[in-house]
mmCIF file with all atom_site columns, C-alpha atoms in Angstrom:
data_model
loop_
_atom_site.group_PDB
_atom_site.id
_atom_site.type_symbol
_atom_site.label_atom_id
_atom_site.label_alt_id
_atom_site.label_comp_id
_atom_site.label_asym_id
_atom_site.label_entity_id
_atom_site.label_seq_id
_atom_site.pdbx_PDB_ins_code
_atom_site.Cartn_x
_atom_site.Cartn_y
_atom_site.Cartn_z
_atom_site.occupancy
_atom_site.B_iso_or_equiv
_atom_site.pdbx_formal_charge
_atom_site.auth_seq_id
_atom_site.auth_comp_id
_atom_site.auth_asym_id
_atom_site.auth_atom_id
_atom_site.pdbx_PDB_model_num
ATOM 1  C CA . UNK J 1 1  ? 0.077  3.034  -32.668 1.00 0.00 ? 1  UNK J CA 1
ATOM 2  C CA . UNK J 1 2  ? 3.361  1.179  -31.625 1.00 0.00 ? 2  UNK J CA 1
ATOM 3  C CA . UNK J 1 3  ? 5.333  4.174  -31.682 1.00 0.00 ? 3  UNK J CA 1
ATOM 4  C CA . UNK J 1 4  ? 2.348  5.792  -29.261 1.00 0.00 ? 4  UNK J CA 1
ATOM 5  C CA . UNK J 1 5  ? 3.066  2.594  -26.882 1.00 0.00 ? 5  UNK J CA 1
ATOM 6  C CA . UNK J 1 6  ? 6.952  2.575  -27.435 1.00 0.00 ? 6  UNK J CA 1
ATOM 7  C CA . UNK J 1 7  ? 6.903  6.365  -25.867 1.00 0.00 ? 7  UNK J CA 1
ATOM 8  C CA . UNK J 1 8  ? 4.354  5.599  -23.193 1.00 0.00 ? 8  UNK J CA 1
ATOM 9  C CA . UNK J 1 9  ? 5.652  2.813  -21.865 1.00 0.00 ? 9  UNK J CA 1
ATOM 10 C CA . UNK J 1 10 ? 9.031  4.220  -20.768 1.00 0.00 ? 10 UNK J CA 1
ATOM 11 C CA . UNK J 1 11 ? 6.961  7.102  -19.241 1.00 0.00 ? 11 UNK J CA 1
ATOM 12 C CA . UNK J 1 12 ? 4.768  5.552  -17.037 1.00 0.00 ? 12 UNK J CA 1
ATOM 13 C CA . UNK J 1 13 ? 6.954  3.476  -15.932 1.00 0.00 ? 13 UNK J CA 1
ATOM 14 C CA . UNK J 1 14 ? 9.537  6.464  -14.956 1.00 0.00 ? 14 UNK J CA 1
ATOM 15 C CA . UNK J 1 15 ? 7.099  8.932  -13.366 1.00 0.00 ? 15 UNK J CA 1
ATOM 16 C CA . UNK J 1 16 ? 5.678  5.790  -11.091 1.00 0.00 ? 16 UNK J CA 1
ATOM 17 C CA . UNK J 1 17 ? 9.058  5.237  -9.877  1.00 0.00 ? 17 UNK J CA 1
ATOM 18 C CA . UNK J 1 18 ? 9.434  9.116  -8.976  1.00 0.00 ? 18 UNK J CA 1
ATOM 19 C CA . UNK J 1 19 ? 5.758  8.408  -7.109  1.00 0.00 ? 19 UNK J CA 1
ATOM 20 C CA . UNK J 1 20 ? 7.278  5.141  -5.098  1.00 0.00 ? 20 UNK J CA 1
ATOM 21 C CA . UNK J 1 21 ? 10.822 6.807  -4.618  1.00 0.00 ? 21 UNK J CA 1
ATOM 22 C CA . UNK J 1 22 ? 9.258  9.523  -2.843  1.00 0.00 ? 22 UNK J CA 1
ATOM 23 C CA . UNK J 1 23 ? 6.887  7.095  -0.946  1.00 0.00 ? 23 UNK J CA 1
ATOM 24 C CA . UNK J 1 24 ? 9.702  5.289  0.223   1.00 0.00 ? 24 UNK J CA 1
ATOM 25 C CA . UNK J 1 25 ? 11.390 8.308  1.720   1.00 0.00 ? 25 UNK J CA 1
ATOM 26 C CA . UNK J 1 26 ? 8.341  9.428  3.788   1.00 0.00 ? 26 UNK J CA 1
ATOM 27 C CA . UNK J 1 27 ? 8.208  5.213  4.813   1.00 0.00 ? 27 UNK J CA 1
ATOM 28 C CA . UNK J 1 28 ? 11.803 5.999  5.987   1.00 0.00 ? 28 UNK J CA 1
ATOM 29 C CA . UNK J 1 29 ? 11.535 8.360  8.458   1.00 0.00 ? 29 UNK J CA 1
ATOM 30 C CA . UNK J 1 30 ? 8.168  6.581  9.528   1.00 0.00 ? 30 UNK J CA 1
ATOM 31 C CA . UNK J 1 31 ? 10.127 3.132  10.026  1.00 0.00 ? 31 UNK J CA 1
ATOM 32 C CA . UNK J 1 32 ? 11.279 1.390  12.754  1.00 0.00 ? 32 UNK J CA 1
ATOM 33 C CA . UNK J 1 33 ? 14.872 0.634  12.894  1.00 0.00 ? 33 UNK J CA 1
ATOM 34 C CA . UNK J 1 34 ? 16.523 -2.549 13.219  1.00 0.00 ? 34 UNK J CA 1
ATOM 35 C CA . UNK J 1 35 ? 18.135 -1.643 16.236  1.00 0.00 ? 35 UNK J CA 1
ATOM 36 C CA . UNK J 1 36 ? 15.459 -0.657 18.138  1.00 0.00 ? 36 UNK J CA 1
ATOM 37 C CA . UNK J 1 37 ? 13.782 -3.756 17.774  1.00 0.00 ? 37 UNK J CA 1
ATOM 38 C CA . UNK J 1 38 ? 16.406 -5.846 19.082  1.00 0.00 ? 38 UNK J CA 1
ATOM 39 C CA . UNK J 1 39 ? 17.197 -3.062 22.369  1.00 0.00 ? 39 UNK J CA 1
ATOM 40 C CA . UNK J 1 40 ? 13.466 -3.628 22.676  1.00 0.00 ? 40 UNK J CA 1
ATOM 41 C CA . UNK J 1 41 ? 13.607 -7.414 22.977  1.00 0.00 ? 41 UNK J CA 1
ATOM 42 C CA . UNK J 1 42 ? 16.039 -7.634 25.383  1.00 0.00 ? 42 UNK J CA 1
ATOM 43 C CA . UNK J 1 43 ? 15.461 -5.128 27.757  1.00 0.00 ? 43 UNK J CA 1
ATOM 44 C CA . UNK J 1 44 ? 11.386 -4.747 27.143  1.00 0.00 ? 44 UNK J CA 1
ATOM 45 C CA . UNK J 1 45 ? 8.971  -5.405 30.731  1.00 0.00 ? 45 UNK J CA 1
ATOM 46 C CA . UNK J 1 46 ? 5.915  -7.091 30.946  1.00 0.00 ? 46 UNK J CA 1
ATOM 47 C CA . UNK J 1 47 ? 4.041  -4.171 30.000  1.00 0.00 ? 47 UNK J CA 1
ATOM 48 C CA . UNK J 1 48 ? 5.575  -3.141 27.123  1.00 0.00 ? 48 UNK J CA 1
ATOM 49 C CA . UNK J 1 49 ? 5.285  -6.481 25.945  1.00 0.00 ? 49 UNK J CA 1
ATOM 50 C CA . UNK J 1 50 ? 1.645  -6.338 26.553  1.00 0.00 ? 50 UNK J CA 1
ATOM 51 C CA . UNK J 1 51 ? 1.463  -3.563 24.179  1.00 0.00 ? 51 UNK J CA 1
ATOM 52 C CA . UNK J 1 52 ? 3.328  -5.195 21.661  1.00 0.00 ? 52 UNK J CA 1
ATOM 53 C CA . UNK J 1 53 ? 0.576  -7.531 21.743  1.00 0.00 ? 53 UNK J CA 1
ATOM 54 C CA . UNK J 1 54 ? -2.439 -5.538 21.995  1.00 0.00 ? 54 UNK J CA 1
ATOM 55 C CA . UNK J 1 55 ? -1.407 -2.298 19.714  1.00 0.00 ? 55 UNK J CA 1
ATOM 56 C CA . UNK J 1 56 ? 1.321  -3.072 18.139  1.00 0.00 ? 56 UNK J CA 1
ATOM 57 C CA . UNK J 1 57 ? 5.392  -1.984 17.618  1.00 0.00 ? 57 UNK J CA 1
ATOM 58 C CA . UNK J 1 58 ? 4.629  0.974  17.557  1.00 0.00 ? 58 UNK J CA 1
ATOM 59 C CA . UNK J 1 59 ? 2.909  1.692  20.982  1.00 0.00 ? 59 UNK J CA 1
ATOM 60 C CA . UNK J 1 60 ? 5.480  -0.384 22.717  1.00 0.00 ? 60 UNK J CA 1
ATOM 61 C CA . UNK J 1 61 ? 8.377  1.488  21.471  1.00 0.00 ? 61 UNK J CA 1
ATOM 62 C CA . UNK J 1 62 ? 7.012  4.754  22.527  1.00 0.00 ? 62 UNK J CA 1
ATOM 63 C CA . UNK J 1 63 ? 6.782  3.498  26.093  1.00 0.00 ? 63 UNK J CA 1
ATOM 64 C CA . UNK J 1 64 ? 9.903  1.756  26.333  1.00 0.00 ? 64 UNK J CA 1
ATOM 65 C CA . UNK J 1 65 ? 11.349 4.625  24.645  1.00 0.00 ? 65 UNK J CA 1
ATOM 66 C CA . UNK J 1 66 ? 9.876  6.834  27.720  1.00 0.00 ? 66 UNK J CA 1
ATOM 67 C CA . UNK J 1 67 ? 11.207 4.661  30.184  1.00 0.00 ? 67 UNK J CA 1
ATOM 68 C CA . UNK J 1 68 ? 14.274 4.760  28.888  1.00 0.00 ? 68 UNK J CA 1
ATOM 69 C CA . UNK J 1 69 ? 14.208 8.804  28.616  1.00 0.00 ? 69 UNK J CA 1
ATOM 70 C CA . UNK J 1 70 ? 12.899 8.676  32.053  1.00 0.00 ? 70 UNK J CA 1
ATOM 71 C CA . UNK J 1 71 ? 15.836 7.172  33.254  1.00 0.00 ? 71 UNK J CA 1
ATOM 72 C CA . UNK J 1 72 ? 18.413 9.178  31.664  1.00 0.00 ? 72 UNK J CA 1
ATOM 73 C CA . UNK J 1 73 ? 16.268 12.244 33.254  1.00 0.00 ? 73 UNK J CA 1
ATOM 74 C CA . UNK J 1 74 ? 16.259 10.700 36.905  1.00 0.00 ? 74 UNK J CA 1
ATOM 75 C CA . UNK J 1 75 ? 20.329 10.602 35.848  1.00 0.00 ? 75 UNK J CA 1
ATOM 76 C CA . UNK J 1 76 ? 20.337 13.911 35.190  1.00 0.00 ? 76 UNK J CA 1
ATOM 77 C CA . UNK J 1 77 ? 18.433 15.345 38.060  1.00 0.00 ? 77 UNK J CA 1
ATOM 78 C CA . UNK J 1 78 ? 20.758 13.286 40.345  1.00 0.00 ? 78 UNK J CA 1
ATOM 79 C CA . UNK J 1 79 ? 23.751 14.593 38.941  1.00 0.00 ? 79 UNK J CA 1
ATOM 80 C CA . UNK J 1 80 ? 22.501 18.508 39.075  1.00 0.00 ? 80 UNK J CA 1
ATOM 81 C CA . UNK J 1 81 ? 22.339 17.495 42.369  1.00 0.00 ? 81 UNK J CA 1
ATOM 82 C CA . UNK J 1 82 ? 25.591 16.214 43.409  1.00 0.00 ? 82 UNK J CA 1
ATOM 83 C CA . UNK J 1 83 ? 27.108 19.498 41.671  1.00 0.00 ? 83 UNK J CA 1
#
């Protein structure tokens, strides 16, 4: 019986850290990043803020990511049409 758990033991325990290793790497690419948090909280408006507060990180960073690709758009469009 102790030989049964002295086998076992070492095999649960390295087949659930495959399952949480490979967990973690779908949380990663899920994740926020430090970074954007902090961009976020100094440069967020009032509505983004809102929806910080009513739906979460998440939802806020996908519009003040938007603005901010809006912006680099408007950029573009004014320099195609300088050239």
């Amino acid at each position: 019986m102790t030989v049964w758990f002295v086998v076992a033991v070492p095999l649960v325990m390295m087949f659930f850290a495959l399952a949480m290793e490979r967990v973690e790497s779908r949380l990663k690419h899920v994740a926020v990043q430090e970074e954007e948090v902090e961009e976020f909280l100094e440069q967020a408006r009032p509505n983004e803020v809102r929806a910080l507060y009513g739906h979460g990180i998440g939802r806020a960073l996908e519009l003040f990511r938007l603005r901010r690709l809006g912006g680099r758009a408007a950029k573009l469009r004014s320099r195609r049409a300088q050239d």
